[in-house]
Coordinates of C-alpha atoms in Angstrom, one line a residue:
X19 CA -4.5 20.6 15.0
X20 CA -2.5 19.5 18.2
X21 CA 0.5 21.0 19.1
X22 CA 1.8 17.7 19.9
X23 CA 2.0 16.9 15.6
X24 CA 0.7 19.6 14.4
X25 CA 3.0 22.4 12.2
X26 CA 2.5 25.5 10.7
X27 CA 1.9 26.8 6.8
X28 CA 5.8 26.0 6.3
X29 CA 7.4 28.8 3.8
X30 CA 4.1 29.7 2.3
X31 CA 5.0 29.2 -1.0
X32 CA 2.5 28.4 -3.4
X33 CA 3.1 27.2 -6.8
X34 CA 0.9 28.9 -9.6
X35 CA -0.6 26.0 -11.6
X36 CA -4.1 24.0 -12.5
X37 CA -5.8 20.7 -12.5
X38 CA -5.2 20.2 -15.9
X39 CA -7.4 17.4 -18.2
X40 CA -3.4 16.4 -18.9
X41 CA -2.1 15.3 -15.5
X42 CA -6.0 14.3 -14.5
X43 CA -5.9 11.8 -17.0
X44 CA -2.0 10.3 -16.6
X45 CA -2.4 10.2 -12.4
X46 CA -5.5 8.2 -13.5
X47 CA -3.7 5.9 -16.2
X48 CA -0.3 5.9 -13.5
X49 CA -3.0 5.4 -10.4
X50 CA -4.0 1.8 -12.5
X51 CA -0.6 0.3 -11.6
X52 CA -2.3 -0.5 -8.0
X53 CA -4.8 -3.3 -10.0
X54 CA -2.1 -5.7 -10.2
X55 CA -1.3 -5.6 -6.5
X56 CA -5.2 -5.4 -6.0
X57 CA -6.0 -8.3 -8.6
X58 CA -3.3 -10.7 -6.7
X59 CA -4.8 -10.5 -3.3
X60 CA -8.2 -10.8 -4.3
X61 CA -7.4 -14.2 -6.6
X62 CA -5.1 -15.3 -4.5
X63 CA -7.1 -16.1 -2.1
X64 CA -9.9 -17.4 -3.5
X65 CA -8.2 -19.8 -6.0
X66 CA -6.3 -21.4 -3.0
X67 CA -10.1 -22.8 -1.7
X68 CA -10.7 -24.2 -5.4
X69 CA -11.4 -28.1 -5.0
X70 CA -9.5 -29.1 -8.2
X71 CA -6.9 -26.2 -8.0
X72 CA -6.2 -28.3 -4.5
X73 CA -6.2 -31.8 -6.1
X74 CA -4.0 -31.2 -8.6
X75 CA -1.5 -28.9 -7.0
X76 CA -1.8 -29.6 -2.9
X77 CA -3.9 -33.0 -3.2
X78 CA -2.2 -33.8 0.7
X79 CA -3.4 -30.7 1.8
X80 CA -6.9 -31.1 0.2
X81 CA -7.1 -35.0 1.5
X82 CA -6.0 -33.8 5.1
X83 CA -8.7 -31.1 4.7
X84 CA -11.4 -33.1 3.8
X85 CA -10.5 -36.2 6.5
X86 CA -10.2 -33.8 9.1
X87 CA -12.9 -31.2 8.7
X88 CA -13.6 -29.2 12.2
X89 CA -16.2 -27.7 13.4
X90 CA -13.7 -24.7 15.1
X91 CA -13.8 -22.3 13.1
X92 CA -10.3 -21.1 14.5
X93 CA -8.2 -23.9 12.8
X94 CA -9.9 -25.1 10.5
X95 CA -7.7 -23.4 7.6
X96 CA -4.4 -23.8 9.3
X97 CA -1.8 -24.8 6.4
X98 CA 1.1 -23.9 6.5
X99 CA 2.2 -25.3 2.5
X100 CA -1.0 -22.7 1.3
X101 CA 0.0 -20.2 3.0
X102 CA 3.8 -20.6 1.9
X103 CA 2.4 -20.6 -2.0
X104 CA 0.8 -17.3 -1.2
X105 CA 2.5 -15.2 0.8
X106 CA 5.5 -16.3 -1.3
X107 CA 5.4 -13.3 -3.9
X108 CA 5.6 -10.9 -1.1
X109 CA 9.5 -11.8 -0.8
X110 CA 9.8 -11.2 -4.5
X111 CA 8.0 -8.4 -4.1
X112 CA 10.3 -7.0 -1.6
X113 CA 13.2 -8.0 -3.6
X114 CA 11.9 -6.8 -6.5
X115 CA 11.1 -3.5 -5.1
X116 CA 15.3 -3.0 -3.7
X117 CA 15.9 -3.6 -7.4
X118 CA 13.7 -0.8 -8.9
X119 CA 14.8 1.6 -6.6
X120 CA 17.9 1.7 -9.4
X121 CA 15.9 1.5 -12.3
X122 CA 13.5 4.4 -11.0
X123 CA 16.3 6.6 -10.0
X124 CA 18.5 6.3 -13.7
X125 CA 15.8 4.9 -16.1
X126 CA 12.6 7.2 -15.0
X127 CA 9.1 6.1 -13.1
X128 CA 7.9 5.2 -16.0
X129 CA 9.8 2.8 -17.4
X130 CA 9.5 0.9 -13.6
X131 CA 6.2 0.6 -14.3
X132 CA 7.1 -0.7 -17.8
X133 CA 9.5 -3.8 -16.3
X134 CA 6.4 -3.9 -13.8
X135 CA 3.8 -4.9 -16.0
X136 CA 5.9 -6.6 -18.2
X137 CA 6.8 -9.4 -15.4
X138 CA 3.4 -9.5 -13.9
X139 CA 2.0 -10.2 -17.2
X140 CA 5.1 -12.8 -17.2
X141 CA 3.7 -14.4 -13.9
X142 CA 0.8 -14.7 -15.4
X143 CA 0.7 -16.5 -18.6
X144 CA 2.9 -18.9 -16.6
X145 CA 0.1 -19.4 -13.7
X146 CA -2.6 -19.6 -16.3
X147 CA -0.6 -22.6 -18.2
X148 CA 0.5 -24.2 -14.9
X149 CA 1.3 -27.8 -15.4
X150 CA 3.2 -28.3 -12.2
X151 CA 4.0 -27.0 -9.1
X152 CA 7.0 -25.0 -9.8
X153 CA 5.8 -23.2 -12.4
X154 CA 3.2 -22.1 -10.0
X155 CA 6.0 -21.1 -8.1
X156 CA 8.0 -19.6 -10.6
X157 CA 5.1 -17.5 -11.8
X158 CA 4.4 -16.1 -8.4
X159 CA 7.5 -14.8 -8.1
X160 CA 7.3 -13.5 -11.6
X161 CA 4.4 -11.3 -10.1
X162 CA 6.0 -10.7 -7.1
X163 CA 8.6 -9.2 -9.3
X164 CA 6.3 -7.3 -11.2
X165 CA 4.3 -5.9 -7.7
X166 CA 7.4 -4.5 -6.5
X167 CA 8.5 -2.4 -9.2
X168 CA 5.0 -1.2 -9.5
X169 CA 4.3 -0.6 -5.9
X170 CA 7.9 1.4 -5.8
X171 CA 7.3 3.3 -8.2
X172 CA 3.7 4.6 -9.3
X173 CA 3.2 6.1 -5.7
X174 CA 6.2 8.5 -7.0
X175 CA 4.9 9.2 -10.0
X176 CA 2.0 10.2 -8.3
X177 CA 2.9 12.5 -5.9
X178 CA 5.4 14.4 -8.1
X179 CA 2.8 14.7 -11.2
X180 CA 0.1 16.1 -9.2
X181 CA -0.5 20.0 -8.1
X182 CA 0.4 20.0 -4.3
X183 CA -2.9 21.3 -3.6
X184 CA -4.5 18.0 -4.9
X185 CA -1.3 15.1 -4.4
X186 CA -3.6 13.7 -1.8
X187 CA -6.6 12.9 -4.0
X188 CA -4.3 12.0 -6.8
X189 CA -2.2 9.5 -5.2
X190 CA -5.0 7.8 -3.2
X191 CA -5.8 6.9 -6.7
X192 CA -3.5 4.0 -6.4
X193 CA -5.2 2.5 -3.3
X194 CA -8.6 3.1 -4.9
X195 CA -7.3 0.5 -8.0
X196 CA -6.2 -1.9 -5.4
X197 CA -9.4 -1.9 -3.7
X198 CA -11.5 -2.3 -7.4
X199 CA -8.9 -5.2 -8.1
X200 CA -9.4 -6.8 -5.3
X201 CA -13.4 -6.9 -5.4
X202 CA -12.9 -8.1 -9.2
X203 CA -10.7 -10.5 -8.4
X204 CA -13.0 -11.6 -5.8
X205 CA -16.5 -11.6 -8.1
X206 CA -14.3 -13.4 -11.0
X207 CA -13.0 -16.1 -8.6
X208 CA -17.1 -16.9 -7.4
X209 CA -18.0 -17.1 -11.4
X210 CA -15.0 -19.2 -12.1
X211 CA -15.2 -21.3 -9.8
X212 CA -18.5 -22.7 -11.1
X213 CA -17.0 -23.7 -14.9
X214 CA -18.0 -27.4 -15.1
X215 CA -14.9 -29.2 -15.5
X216 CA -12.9 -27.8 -12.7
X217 CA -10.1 -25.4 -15.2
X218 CA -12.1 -22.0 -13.8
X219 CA -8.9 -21.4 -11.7
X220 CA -7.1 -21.4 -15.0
X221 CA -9.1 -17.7 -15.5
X222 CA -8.8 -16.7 -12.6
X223 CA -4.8 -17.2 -12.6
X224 CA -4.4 -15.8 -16.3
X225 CA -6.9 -13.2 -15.6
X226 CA -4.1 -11.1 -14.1
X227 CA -3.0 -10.4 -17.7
X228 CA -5.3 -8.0 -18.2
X229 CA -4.4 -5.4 -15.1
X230 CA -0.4 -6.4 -16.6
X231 CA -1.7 -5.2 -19.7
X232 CA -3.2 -2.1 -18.6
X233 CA -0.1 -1.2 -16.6
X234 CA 1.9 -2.0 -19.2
X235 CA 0.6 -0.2 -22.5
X236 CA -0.1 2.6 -20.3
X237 CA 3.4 3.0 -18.5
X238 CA 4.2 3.6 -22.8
X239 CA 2.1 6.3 -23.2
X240 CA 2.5 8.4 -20.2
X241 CA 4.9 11.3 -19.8
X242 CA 7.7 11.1 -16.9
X243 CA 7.3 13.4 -14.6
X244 CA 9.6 16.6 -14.7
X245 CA 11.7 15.7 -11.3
X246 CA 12.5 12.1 -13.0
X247 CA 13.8 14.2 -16.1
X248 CA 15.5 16.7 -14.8
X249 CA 17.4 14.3 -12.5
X250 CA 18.5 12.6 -15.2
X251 CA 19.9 15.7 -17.3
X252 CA 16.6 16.7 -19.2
X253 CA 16.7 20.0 -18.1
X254 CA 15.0 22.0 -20.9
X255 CA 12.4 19.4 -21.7
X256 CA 11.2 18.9 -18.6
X257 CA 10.8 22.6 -18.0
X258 CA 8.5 22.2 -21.3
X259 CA 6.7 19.3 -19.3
X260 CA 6.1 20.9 -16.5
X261 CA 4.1 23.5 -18.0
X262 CA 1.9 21.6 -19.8
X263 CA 1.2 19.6 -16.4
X264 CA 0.7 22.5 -14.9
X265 CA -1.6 24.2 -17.4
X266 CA 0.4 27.9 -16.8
X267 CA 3.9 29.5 -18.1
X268 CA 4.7 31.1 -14.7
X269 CA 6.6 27.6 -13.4
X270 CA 9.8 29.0 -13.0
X271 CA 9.6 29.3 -9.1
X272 CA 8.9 25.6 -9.4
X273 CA 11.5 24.7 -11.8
X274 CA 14.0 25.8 -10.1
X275 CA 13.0 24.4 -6.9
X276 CA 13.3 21.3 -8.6
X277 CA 16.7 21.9 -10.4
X278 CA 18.0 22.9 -6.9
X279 CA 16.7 19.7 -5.6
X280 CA 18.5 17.5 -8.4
X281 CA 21.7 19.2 -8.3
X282 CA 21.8 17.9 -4.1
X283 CA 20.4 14.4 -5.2
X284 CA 23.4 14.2 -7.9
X285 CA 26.1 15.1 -5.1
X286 CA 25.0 12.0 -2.7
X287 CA 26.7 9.2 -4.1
X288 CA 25.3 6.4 -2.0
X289 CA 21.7 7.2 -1.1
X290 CA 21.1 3.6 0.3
X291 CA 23.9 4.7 2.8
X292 CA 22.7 8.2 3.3
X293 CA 19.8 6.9 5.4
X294 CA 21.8 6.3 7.7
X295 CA 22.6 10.1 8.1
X296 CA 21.3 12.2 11.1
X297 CA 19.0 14.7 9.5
X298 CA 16.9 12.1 7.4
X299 CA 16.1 10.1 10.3
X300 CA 12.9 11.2 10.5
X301 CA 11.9 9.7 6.4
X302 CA 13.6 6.9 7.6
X303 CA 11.3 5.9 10.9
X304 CA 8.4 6.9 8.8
X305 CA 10.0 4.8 6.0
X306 CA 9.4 1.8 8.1
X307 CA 6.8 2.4 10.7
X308 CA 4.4 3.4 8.6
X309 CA 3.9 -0.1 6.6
X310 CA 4.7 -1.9 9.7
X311 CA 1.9 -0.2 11.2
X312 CA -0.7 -1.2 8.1
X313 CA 0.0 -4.5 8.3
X314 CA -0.7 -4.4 11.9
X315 CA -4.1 -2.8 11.7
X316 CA -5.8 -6.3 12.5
X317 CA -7.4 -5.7 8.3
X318 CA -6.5 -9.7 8.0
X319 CA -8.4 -11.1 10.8
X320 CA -11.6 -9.0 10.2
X321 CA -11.4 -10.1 6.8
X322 CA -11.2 -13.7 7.5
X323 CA -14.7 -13.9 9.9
X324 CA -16.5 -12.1 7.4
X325 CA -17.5 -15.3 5.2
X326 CA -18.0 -16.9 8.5
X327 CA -20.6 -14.5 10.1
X328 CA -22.7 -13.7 6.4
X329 CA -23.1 -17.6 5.6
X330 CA -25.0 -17.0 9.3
X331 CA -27.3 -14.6 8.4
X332 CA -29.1 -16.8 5.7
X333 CA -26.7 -16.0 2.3
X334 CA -25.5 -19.7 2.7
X335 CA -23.7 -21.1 -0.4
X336 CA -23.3 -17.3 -1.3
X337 CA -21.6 -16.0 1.7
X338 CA -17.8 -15.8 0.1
X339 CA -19.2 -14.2 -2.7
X340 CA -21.4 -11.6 -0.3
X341 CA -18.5 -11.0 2.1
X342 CA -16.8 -10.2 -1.2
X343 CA -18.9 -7.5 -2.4
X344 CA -20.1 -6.0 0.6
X345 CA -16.4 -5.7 2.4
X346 CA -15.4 -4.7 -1.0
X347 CA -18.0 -2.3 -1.7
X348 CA -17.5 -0.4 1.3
X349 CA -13.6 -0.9 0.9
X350 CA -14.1 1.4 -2.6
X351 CA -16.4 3.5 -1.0
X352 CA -14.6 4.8 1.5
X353 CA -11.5 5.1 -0.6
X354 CA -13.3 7.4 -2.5
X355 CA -14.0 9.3 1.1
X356 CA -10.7 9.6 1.3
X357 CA -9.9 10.8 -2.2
X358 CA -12.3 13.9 -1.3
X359 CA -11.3 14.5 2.2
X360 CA -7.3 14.1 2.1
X361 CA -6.5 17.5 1.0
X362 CA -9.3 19.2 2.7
X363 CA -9.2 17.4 6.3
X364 CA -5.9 16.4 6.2
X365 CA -3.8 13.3 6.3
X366 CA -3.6 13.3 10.7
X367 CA -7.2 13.8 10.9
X368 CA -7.9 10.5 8.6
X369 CA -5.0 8.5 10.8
X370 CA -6.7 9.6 13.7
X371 CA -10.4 9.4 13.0
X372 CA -10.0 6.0 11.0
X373 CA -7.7 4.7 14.6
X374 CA -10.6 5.6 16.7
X375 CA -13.0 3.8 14.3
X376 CA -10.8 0.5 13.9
X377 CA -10.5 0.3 17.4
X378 CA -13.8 0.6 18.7
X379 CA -15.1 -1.8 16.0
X380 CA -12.3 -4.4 17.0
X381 CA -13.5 -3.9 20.7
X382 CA -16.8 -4.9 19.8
X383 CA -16.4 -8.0 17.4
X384 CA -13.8 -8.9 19.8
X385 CA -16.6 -9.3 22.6
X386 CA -19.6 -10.7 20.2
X387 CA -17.2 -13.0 18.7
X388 CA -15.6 -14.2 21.9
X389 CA -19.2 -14.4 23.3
X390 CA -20.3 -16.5 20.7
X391 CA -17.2 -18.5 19.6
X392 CA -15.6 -19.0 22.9
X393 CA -12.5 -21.0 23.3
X394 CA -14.2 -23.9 21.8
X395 CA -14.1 -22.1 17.5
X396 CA -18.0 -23.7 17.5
X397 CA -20.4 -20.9 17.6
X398 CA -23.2 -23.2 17.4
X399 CA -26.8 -21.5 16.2
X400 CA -26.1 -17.9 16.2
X401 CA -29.2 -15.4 15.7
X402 CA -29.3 -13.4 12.7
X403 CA -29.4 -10.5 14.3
X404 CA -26.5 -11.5 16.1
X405 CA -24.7 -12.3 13.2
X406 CA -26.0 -8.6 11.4
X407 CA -24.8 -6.6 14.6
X408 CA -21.1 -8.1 13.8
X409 CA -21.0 -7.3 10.2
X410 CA -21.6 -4.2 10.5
X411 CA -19.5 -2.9 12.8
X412 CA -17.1 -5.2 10.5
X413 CA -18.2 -2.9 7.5
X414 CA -17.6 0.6 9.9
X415 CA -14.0 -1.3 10.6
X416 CA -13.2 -1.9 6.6
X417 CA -14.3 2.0 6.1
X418 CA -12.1 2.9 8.8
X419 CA -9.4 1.5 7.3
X420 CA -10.3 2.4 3.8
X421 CA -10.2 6.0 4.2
X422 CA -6.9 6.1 6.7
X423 CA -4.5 3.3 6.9
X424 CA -5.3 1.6 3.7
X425 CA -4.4 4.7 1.2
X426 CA -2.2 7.2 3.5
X427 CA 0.0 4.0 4.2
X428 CA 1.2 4.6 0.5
X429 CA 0.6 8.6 0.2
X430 CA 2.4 9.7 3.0
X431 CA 6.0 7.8 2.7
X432 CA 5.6 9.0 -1.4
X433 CA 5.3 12.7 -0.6
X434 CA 7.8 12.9 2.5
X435 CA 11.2 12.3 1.0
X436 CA 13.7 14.8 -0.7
X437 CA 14.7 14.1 -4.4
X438 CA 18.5 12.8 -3.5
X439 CA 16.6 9.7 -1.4
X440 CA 13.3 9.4 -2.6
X441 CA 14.2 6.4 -5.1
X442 CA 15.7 4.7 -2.2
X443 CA 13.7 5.4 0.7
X444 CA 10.4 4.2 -1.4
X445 CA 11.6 0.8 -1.7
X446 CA 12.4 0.9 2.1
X447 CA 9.3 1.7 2.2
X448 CA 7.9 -0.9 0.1
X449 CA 9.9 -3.7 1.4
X450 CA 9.1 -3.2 4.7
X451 CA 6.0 -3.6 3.7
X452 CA 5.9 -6.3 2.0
X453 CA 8.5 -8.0 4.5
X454 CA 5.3 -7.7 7.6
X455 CA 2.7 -8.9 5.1
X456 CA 4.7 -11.7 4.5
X457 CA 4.9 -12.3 8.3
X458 CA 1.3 -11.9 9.2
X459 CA 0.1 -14.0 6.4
X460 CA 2.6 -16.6 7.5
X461 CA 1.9 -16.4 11.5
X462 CA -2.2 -15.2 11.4
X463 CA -3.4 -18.7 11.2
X464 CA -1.5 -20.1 13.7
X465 CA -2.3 -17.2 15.8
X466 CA -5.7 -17.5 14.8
X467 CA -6.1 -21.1 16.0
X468 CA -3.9 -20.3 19.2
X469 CA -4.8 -17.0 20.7
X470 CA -8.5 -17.2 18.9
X471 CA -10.8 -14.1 19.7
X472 CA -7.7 -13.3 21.7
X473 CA -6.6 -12.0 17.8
X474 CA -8.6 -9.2 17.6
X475 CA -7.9 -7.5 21.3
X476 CA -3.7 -8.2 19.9
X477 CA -3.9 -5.7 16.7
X478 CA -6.4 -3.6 18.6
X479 CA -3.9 -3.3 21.0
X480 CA -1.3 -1.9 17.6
X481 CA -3.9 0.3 16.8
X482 CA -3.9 1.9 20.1
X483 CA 0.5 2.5 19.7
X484 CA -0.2 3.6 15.9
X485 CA -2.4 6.3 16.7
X486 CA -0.2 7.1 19.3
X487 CA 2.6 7.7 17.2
X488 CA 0.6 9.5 14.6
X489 CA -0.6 12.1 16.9
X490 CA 2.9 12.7 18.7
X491 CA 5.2 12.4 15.4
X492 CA 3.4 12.6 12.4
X493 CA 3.4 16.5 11.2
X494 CA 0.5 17.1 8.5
X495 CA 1.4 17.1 5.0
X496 CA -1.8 18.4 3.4
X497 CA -0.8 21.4 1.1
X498 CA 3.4 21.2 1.4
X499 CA 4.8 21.5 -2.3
X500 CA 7.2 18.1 -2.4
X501 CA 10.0 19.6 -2.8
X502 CA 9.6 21.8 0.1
X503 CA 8.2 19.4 2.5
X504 CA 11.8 19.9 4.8
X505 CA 10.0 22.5 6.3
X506 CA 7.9 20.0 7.6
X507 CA 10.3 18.3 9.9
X508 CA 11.8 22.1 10.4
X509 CA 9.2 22.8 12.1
X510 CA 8.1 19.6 14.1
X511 CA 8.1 19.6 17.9
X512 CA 10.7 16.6 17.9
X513 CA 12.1 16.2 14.6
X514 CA 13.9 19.6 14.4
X515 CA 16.2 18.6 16.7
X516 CA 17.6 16.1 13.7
X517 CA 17.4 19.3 11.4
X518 CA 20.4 21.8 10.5
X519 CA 20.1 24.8 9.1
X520 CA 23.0 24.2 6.7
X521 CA 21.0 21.3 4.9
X522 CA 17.8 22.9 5.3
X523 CA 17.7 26.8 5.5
X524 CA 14.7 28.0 7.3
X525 CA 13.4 30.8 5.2
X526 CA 12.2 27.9 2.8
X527 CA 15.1 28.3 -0.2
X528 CA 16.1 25.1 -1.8
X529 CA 19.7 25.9 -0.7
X530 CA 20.2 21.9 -0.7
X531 CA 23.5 21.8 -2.0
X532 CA 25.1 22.4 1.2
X533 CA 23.8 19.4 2.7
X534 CA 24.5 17.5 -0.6
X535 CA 28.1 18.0 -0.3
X536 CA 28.1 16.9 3.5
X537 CA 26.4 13.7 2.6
X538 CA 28.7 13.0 0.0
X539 CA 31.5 12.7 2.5
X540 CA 29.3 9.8 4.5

């Protein structure tokens, strides 16, 4: 590892403990919260190009599509009032997600999940019934509601159920359902859309029910995780909990780690304002950079040539439905890469490899594309093999992504932030988030018809900065207990210089009340 980012074994401790069928099986139930979020991008999408979804919803936009169909494929999807409709549940998303950070903190994870599921399956039973535009509307915001208590708080739940050894596996978990609901979404949107008498968008919209109801009955039926509990004054029971997650007796080293950690979280009074404070600057540039950064990887332009460049090769009427799978496939594929390698390579080594990756793939569709397309958007007869050379270096991009950006984007904010602002620095993280996915989805095809091939140098360019900034300020995660990871920044090149050893102790003892009682006085 680089000196630059890299750190040492931190305080060495290591907490007895197992992989037990128990927590296996609720990381797995918990990890199904990402469907929802996964479900909603891939419908999204694809009920938006639905003929009679258009006529009866966005008939100007539909009539100003059809009387003015281009052959540049730049522009030709440039509308604004679409794109409004669905990038509008990412700002209930966002606000949805400042909300939870109060209902995770004093109600549990797993009751966020609960409200979660509940208004998702809300949104949907309103977007499956839609007779207007504003219920449209209202129900997207309904699932925007629902998507930001999930996204908030299931990543949480993750990373404090599972053994340190294996929180990298286990929390990828949630990306991994995102990238299966979005490849469902996308096969069930190509079915539907074939129903004779133009209501298949109907299914498609109400279809979301069933990830709500997943999320839903299974946020009932799991256990909250011992940090939730003993924050909120279940001491004894969730010392019980904690060793049946763990499988052994011997937790007390554990235990009291976590006690020691709650005690600090109860003496900070304001945790949205504690932030602010010196020695959690670190979390906080993480906090935001790190979603920024995802939403910058350039994942929405590669995604939008891909029908484009497979109707080419010959799969014609098909091509949506092939970009689907294919992209998709790979997308879950290479999760699952990342599922095995995270706590074996590390997180760095993923940031770094999938950077490399993106950016050489971006480099090269960037050329083919520009070749091909030119200025003009009309790539007249392209070869096959032409066509085949693009999409797959577009499939080595997705799986660059897949195993780096996609998943850590949501593991490493999760695991990095000290009981007394985790609640709150988790919706920062979310929000920002959801805040830059709003602003790509709104600005992309504008950019798209303006800066055209142009795009794909632009987020290369991001790439280049976010692998930067991984390699200089990241430190590795891979292997810190959560409640330890202050060590981390301890022991980082530039972020120790934010540290002090009256909040965090350097021989690795919990003595957080120190710097609890400092913050209180913010």
């Amino acid at each position: 590892m680089p000196a630059a980012g890299g750190i040492g074994p931190g305080n060495g401790k290591e907490y007895p403990g197992n992989l037990t069928p128990f927590v296996t099986v609720s990381c797995i139930v918990a990890a199904m919260g990402g469907l929802i979020f996964g479900y909603d991008i891939g419908i999204s999408g694809g009920v938006t190009t639905m003929t009679p979804f258009l006529q009866k919803f966005f008939r100007r936009v539909w009539e100003k599509k059809e009387a003015a169909k281009s052959t540049n494929q730049y522009c030709q999807y440039d509308s604004q009032t679409l794109t409004m409709f669905t990038s509008s549940l990412y700002l209930a998303a966002l606000l949805a997600s400042l909300a939870a950070s109060t209902v995770t903190r004093k109600l549990g994870r797993r009751l966020s999940m609960l409200f979660g599921g509940l208004l998702f399956l809300a949104g949907a039973l309103i977007n499956g019934f839609a007779k207007a535009v504003w219920m449209l509307i209202f129900g997207r915001m309904l699932l925007g509601f629902g998507v930001g208590f999930a996204n908030q708080s299931v990543p949480l739940y993750l990373s404090e159920m599972a053994p340190y050894k294996y929180r990298g596996a286990l929390n990828i978990g949630f990306q991994l359902s995102i990238t299966i609901g979005i490849l469902v979404a996308n096969v069930l949107n190509y079915s539907f859309a074939k129903i004779k008498g133009g209501w298949g968008w109907r299914l498609s919209l109400g279809g979301a029910m069933v990830p709500a109801l997943i999320i839903t009955i299974g946020s009932l039926l799991l256990p909250d995780t011992p940090n939730s509990m003993i924050e909120r004054g279940q001491t004894e029971e969730a010392r019980a909990k904690l060793k049946r997650i763990r499988g052994v007796d011997d937790v007390d080293e554990e235990f009291m780690d976590l006690v020691a950690a709650s005690d600090a979280s109860k003496l900070v009074e304001h945790p949205w304002r504690n932030l602010l404070q010196r020695k959690y600057r670190p979390h906080l540039t993480m906090a935001i950079l790190i979603p920024c950064f995802q939403q910058l990887t350039g994942i929405n332009v590669i995604m939008f040539y891909a029908p484009v460049l497979f109707s080419t090769i010959g799969f014609g009427d098909d091509a949506s439905l092939m970009s689907a799978v294919i992209t998709g496939t790979v997308n879950v594929a290479a999760t699952l890469v990342s599922i095995y390698g995270v706590d074996q390579w590390g997180r760095r080594f993923l940031f770094l490899e999938g950077g490399v990756q993106m950016l050489i793939c971006q480099a090269v569709v960037a050329t083919c594309i520009g070749a091909k397309f030119g200025t003009s958007g009309n790539p007249g007869d392209l070869p096959k093999w032409y066509a085949i050379v693009v999409v797959l270096f577009i499939c080595v991009y997705v799986a660059g992504f897949a195993w780096s950006w996609g998943p850590l984007g949501w593991l490493v904010p999760s695991e990095i932030f000290p009981l007394e602002i985790r609640s709150a620095a988790q919706s920062i993280n979310v929000s920002v988030n959801m805040i830059f996915t709003f602003l790509v989805a709104q600005v992309f095809l504008i950019m798209l018809c303006h800066m055209k091939f142009g795009l794909f140098l632009f987020f290369a360019f991001f790439v280049v900065i976010m692998s930067t900034f991984v390699y200089y300020f990241l430190p590795e995660t891979k292997g810190i207990p959560i409640e330890e990871m202050n060590q981390v920044w301890k022991s980082h090149w530039y972020w120790s210089r934010f540290m002090e050893d009256i909040d965090y102790p350097i021989n690795g003892d919990l003595e957080l009340s120190k710097g609890g009682q400092g913050a209180k006085n913010v």
